[in-house]
PDB file of C-alpha atoms in Angstrom:
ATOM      1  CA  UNK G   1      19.448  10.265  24.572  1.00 84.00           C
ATOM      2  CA  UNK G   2      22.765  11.104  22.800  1.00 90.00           C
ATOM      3  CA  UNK G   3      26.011  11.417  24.323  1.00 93.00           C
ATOM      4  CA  UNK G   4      29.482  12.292  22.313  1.00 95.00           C
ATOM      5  CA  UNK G   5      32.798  12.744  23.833  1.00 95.00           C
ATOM      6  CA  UNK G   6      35.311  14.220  22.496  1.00 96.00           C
ATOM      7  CA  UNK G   7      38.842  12.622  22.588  1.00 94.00           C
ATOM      8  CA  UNK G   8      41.753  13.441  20.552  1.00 93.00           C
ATOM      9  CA  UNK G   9      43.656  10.993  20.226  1.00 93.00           C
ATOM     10  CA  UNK G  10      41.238   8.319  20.264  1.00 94.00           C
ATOM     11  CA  UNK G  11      43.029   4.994  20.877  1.00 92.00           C
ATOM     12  CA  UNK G  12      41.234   1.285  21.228  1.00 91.00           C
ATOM     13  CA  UNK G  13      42.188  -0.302  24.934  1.00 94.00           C
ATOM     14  CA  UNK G  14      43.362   3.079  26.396  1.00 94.00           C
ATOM     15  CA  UNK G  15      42.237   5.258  29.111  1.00 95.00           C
ATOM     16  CA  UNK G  16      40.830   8.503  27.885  1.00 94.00           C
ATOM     17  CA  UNK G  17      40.154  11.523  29.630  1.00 93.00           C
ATOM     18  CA  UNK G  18      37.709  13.296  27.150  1.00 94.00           C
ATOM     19  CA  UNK G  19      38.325  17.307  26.100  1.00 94.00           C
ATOM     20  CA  UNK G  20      34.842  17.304  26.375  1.00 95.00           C
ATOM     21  CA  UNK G  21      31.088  15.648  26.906  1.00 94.00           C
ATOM     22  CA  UNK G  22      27.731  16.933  25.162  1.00 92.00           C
ATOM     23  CA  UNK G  23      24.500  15.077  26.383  1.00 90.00           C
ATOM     24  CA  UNK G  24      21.499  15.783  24.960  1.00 89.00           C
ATOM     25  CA  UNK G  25      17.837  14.528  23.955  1.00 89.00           C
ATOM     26  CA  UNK G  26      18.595  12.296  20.821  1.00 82.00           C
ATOM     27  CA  UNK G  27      17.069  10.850  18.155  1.00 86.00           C
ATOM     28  CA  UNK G  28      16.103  11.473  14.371  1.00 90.00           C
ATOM     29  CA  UNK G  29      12.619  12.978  15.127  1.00 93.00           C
ATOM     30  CA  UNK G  30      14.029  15.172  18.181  1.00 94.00           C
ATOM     31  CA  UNK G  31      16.137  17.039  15.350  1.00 94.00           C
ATOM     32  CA  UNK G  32      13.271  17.571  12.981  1.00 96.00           C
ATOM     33  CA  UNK G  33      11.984  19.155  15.442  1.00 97.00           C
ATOM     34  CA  UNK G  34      15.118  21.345  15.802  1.00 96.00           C
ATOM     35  CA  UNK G  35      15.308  22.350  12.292  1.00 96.00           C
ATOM     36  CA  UNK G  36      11.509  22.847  12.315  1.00 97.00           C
ATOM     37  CA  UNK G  37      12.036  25.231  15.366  1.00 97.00           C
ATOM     38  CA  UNK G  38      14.508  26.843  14.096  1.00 96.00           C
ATOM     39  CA  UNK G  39      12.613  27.450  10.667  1.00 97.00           C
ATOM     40  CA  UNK G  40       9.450  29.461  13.001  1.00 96.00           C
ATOM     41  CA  UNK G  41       7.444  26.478  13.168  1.00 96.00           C
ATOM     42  CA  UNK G  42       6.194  24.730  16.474  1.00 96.00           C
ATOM     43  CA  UNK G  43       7.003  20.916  16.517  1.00 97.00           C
ATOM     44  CA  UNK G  44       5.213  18.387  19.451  1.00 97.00           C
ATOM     45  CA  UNK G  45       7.564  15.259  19.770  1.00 97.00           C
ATOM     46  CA  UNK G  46       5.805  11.904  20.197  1.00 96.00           C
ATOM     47  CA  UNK G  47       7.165   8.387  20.664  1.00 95.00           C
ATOM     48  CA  UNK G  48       8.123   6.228  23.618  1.00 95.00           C
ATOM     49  CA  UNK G  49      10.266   7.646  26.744  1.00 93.00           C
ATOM     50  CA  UNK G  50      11.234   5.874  29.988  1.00 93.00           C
ATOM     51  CA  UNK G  51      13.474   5.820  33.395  1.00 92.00           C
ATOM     52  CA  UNK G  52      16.093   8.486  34.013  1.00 91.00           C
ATOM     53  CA  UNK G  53      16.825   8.640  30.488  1.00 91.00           C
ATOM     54  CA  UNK G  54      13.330   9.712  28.815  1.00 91.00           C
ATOM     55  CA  UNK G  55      13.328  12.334  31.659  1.00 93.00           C
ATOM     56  CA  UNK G  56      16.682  13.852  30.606  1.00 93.00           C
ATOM     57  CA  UNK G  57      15.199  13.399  27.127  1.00 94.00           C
ATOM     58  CA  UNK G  58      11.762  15.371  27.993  1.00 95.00           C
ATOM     59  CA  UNK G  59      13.019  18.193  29.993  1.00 95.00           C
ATOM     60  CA  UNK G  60      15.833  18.719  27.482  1.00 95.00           C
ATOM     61  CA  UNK G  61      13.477  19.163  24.774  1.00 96.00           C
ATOM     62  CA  UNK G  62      11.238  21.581  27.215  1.00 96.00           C
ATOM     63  CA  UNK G  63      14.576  23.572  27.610  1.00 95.00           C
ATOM     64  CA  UNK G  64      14.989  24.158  24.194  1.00 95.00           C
ATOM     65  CA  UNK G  65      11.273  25.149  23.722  1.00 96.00           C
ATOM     66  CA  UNK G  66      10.152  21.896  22.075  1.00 97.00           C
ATOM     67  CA  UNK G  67       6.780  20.528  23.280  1.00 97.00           C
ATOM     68  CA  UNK G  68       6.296  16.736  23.841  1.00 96.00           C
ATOM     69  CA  UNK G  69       3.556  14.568  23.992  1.00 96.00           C
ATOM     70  CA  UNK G  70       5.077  10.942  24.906  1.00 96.00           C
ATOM     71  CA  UNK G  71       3.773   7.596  26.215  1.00 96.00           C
ATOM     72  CA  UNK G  72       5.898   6.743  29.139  1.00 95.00           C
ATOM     73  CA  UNK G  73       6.601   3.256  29.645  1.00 94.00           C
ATOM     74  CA  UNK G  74       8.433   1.636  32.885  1.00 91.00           C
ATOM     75  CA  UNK G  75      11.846   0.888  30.916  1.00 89.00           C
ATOM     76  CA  UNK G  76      14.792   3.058  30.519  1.00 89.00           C
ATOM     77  CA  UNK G  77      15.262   4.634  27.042  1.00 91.00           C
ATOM     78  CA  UNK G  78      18.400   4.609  25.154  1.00 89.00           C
ATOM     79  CA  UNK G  79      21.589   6.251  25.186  1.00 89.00           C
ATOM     80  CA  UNK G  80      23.657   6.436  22.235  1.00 90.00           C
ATOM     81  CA  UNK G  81      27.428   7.177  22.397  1.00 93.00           C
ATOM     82  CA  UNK G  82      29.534   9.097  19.869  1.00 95.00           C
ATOM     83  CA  UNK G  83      32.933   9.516  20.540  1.00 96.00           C
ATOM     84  CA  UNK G  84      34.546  11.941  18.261  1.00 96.00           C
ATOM     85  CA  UNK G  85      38.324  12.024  17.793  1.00 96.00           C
ATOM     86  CA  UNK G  86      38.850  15.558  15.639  1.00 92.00           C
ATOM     87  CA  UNK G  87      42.536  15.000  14.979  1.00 92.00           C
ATOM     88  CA  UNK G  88      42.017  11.832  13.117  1.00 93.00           C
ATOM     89  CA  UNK G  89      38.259  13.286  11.920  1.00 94.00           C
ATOM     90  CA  UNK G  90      37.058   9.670  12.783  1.00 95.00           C
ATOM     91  CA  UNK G  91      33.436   9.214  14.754  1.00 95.00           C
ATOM     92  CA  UNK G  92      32.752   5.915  17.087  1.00 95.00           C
ATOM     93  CA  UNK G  93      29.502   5.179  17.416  1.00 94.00           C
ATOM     94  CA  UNK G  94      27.721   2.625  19.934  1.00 93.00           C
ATOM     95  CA  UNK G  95      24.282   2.279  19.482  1.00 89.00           C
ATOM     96  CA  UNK G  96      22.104   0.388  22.675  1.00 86.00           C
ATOM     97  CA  UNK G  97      19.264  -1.608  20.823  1.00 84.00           C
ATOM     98  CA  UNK G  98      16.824  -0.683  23.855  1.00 82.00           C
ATOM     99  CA  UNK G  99      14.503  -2.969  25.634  1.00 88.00           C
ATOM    100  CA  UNK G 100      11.380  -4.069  23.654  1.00 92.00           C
ATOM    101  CA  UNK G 101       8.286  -2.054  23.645  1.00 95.00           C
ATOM    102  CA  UNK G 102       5.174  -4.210  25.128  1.00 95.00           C
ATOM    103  CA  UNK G 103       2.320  -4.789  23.038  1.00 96.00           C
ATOM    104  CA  UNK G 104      -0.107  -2.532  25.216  1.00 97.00           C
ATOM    105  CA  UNK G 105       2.135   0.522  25.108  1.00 97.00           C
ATOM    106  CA  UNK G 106       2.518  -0.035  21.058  1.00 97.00           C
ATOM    107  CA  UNK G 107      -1.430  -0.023  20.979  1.00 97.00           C
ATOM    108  CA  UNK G 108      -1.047   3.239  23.584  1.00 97.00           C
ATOM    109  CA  UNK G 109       0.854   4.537  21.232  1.00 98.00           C
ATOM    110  CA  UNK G 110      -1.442   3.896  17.634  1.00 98.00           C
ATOM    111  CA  UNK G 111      -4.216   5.037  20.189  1.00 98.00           C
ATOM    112  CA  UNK G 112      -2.976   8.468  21.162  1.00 97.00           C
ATOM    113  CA  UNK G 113      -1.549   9.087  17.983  1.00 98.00           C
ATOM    114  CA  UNK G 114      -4.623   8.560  16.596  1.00 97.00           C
ATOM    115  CA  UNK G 115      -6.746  10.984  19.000  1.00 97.00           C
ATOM    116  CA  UNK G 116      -4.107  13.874  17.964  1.00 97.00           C
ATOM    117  CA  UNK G 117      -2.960  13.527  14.127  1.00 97.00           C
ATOM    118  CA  UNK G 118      -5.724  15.677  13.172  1.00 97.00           C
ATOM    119  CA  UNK G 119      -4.728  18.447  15.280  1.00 96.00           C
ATOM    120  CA  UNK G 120      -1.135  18.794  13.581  1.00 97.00           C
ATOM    121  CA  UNK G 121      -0.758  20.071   9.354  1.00 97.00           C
ATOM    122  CA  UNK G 122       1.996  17.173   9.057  1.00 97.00           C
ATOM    123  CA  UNK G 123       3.627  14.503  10.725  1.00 97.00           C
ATOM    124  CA  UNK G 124       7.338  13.178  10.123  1.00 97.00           C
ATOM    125  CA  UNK G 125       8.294   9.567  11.048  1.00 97.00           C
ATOM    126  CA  UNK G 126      11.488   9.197  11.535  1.00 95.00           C
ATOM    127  CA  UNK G 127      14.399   6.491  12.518  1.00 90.00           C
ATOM    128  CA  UNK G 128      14.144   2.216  13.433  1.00 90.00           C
ATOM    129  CA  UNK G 129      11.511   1.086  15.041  1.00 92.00           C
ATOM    130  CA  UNK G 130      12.352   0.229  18.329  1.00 91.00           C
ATOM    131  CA  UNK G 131      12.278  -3.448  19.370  1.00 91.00           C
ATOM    132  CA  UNK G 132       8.666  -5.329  20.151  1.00 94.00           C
ATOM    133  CA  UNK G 133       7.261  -2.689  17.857  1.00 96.00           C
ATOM    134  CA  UNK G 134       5.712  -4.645  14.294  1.00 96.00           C
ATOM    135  CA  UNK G 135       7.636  -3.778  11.449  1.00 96.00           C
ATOM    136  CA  UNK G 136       3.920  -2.073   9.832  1.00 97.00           C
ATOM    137  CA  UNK G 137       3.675  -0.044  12.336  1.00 97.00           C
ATOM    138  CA  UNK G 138       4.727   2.781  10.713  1.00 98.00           C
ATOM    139  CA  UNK G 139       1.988   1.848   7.845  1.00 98.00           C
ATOM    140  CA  UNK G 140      -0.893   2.059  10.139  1.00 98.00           C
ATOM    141  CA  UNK G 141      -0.114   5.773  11.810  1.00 98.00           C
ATOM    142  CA  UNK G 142       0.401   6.801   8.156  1.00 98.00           C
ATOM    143  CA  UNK G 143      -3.185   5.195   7.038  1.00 98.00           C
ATOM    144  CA  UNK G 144      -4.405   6.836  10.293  1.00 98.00           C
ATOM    145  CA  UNK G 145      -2.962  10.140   9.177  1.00 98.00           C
ATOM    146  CA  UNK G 146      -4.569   9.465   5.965  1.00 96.00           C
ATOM    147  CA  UNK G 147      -8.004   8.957   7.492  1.00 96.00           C
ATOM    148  CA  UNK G 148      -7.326  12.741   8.879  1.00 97.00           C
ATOM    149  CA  UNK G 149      -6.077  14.262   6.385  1.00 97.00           C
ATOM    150  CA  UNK G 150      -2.272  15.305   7.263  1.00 98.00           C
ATOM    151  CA  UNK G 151       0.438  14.485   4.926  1.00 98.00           C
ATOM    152  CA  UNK G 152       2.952  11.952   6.747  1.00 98.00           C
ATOM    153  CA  UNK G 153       6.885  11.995   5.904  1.00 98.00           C
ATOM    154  CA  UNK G 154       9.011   9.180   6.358  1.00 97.00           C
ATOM    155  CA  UNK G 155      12.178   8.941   7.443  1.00 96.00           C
ATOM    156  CA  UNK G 156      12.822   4.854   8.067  1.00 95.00           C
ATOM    157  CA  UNK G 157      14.829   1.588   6.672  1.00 92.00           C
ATOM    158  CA  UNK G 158      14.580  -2.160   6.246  1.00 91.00           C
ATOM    159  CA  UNK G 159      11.224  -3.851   6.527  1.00 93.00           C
ATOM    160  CA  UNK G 160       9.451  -0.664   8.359  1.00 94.00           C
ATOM    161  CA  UNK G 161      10.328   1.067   5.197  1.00 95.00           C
ATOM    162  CA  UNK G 162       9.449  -1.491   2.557  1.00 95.00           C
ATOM    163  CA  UNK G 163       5.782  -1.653   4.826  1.00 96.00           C
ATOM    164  CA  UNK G 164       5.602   2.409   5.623  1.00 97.00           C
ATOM    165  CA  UNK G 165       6.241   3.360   1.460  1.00 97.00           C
ATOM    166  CA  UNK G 166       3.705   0.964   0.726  1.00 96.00           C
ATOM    167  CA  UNK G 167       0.511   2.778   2.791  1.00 97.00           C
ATOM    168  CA  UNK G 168       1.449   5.637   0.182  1.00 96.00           C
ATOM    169  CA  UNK G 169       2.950   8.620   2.641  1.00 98.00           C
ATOM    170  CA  UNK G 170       3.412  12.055   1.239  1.00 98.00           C
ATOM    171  CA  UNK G 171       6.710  11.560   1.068  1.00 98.00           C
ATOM    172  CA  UNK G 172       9.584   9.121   2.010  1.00 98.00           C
ATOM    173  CA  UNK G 173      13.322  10.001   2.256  1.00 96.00           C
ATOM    174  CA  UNK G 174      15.627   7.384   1.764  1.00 95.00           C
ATOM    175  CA  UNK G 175      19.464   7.017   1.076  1.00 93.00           C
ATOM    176  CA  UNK G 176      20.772   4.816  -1.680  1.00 89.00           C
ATOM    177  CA  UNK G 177      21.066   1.343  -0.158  1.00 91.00           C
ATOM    178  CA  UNK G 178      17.193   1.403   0.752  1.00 93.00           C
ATOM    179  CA  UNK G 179      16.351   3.190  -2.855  1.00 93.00           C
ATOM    180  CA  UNK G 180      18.078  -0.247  -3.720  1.00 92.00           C
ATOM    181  CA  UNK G 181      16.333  -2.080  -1.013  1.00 91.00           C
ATOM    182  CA  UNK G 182      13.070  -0.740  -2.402  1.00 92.00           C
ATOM    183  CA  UNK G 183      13.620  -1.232  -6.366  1.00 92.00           C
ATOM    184  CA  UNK G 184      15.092  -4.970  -5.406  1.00 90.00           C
ATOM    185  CA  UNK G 185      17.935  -4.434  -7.452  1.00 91.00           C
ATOM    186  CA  UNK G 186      21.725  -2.563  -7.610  1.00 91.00           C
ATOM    187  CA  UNK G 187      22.151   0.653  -8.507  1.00 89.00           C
ATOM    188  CA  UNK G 188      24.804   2.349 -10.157  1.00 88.00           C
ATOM    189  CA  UNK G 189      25.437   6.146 -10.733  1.00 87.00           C
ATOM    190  CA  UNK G 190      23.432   8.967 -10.345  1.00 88.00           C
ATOM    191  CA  UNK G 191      21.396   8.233 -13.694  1.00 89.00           C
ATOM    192  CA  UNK G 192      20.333   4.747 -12.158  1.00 91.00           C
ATOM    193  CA  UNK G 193      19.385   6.461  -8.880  1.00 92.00           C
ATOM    194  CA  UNK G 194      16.622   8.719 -10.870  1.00 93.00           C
ATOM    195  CA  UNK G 195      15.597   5.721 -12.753  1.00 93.00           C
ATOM    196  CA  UNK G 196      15.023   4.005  -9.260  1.00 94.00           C
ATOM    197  CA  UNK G 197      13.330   6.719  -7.298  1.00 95.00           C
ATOM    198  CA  UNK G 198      10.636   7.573 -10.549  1.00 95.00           C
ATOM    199  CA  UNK G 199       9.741   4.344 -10.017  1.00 94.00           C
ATOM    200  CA  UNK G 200       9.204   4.285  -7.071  1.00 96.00           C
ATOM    201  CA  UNK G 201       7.624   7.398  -6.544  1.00 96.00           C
ATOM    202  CA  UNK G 202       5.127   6.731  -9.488  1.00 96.00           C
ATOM    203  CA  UNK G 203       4.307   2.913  -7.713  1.00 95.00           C
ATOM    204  CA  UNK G 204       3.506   4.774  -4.982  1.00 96.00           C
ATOM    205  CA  UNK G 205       2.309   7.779  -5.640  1.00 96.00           C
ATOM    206  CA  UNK G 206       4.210   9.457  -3.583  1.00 97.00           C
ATOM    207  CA  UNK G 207       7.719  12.220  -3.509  1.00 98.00           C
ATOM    208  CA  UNK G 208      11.182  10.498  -3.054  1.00 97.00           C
ATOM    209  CA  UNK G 209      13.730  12.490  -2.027  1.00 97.00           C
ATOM    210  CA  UNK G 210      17.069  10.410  -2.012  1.00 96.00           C
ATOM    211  CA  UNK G 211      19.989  11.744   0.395  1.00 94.00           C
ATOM    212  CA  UNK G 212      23.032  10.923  -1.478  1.00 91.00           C
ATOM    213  CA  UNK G 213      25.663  11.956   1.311  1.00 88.00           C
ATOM    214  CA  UNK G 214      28.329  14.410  -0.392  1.00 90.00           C
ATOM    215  CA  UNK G 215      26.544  14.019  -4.188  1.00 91.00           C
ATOM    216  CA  UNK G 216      23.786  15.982  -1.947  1.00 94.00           C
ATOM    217  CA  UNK G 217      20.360  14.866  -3.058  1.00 95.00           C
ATOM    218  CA  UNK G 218      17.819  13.778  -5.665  1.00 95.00           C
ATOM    219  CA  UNK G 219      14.237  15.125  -5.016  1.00 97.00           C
ATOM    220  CA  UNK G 220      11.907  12.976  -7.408  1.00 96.00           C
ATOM    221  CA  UNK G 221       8.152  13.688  -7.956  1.00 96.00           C
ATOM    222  CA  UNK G 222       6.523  11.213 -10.628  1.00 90.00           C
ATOM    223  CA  UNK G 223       8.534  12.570 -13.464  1.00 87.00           C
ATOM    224  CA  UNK G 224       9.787  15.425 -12.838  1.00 92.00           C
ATOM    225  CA  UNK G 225      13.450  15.260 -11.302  1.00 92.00           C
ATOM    226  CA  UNK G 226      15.855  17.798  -9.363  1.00 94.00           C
ATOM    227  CA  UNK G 227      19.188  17.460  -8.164  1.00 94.00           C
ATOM    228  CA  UNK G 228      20.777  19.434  -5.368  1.00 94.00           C
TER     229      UNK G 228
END
């Protein structure tokens, strides 16, 4: 789950009464599910939810009209912090790593994502992989997607990246430290970046599109380039 508070000022080793708290259910997948929502489409959120936590994060997604189909395991899930300080227009973030996933509710999971993929026209994997979970898992739901048919977009870093991009999803959207991760190599201006990303998208036969914070971003498709 997310929480931010808001505190203006924010000051290290002080008491702060915050202007205000927002809690809700967090995490990268939970808002491509928003967007999709909000774009007329109807999203199902999958993944791993637990203790007080995954309930808040369930019934907040019910609330806002977003199905779920979770494994539930007997841990609490996450809460990540934000504290926001808008007269400075700095953000503090704390992020919990989360208890490790056992190896029978990652197979639950592979399972029942398996049974269902076919039902859905695409499938967006997004964020870290929690810890306990192998770094290819991402790899196998996409070569399980595959197997069905559905198109698989992902959304991921480090190793589960360098494994997922390799099991050829439809498409993969990095930034431009794991473009450089990727292409094992530094990269310099915008020029470089499309250099990068057409080769990786033609290695892997798949669409890169590179988020390149305020420069915006750099969708890449084989050869063919645009930038937004």
């Amino acid at each position: 789950s997310d929480k931010t508070v808001i505190v203006s000022p924010f000051h290290l080793n002080k008491i702060h009464r915050p202007q205000a708290v927002k809690a809700l259910a967090g995490g990268k997948g939970c808002n491509v599910a928003r967007a999709l929502k909000r774009l007329g489409d109807t999203p199902v959120v999958t993944g791993w939810v637990g203790g007080s936590a995954g309930q808040f994060i369930e019934n907040g997604l019910h609330d806002e009209g977003i199905q779920t189909s979770f494994v539930h395991t007997d841990f609490e899930s996450r809460t990540c912090l934000s504290i926001l300080d808008a007269e400075n227009n700095t953000m503090t973030e704390i992020y919990e790593n989360g208890e490790a996933v056992p190896p029978e509710k990652v197979e639950e999971l592979k399972a029942h994502f398996r049974a269902i993929v076919g039902d859905y026209a695409a499938v967006t994997l997004s964020g870290s992989l929690p810890q306990g979970v192998p770094q290819n898992f991402y790899a196998d739901l996409i070569a399980m997607a595959r197997d069905a048919n559905v198109p698989v977009i992902l959304d991921s870093s480090r190793d589960a990246l360098k494994h997922g991009v390799e099991a050829r999803p439809f498409l993969i959207k990095p930034n431009n430290d794991e473009v450089a991760v990727l292409v094992g190599r530094e990269l310099n201006g915008m020029a470089d970046y499309a250099v990068a990303a057409r080769d990786i998208s033609q290695r892997y036969n798949t669409i890169v599109v590179l988020s390149l914070g305020p420069d915006g971003a750099l969708a890449v498709n084989g050869q063919n380039a645009v930038h937004v």
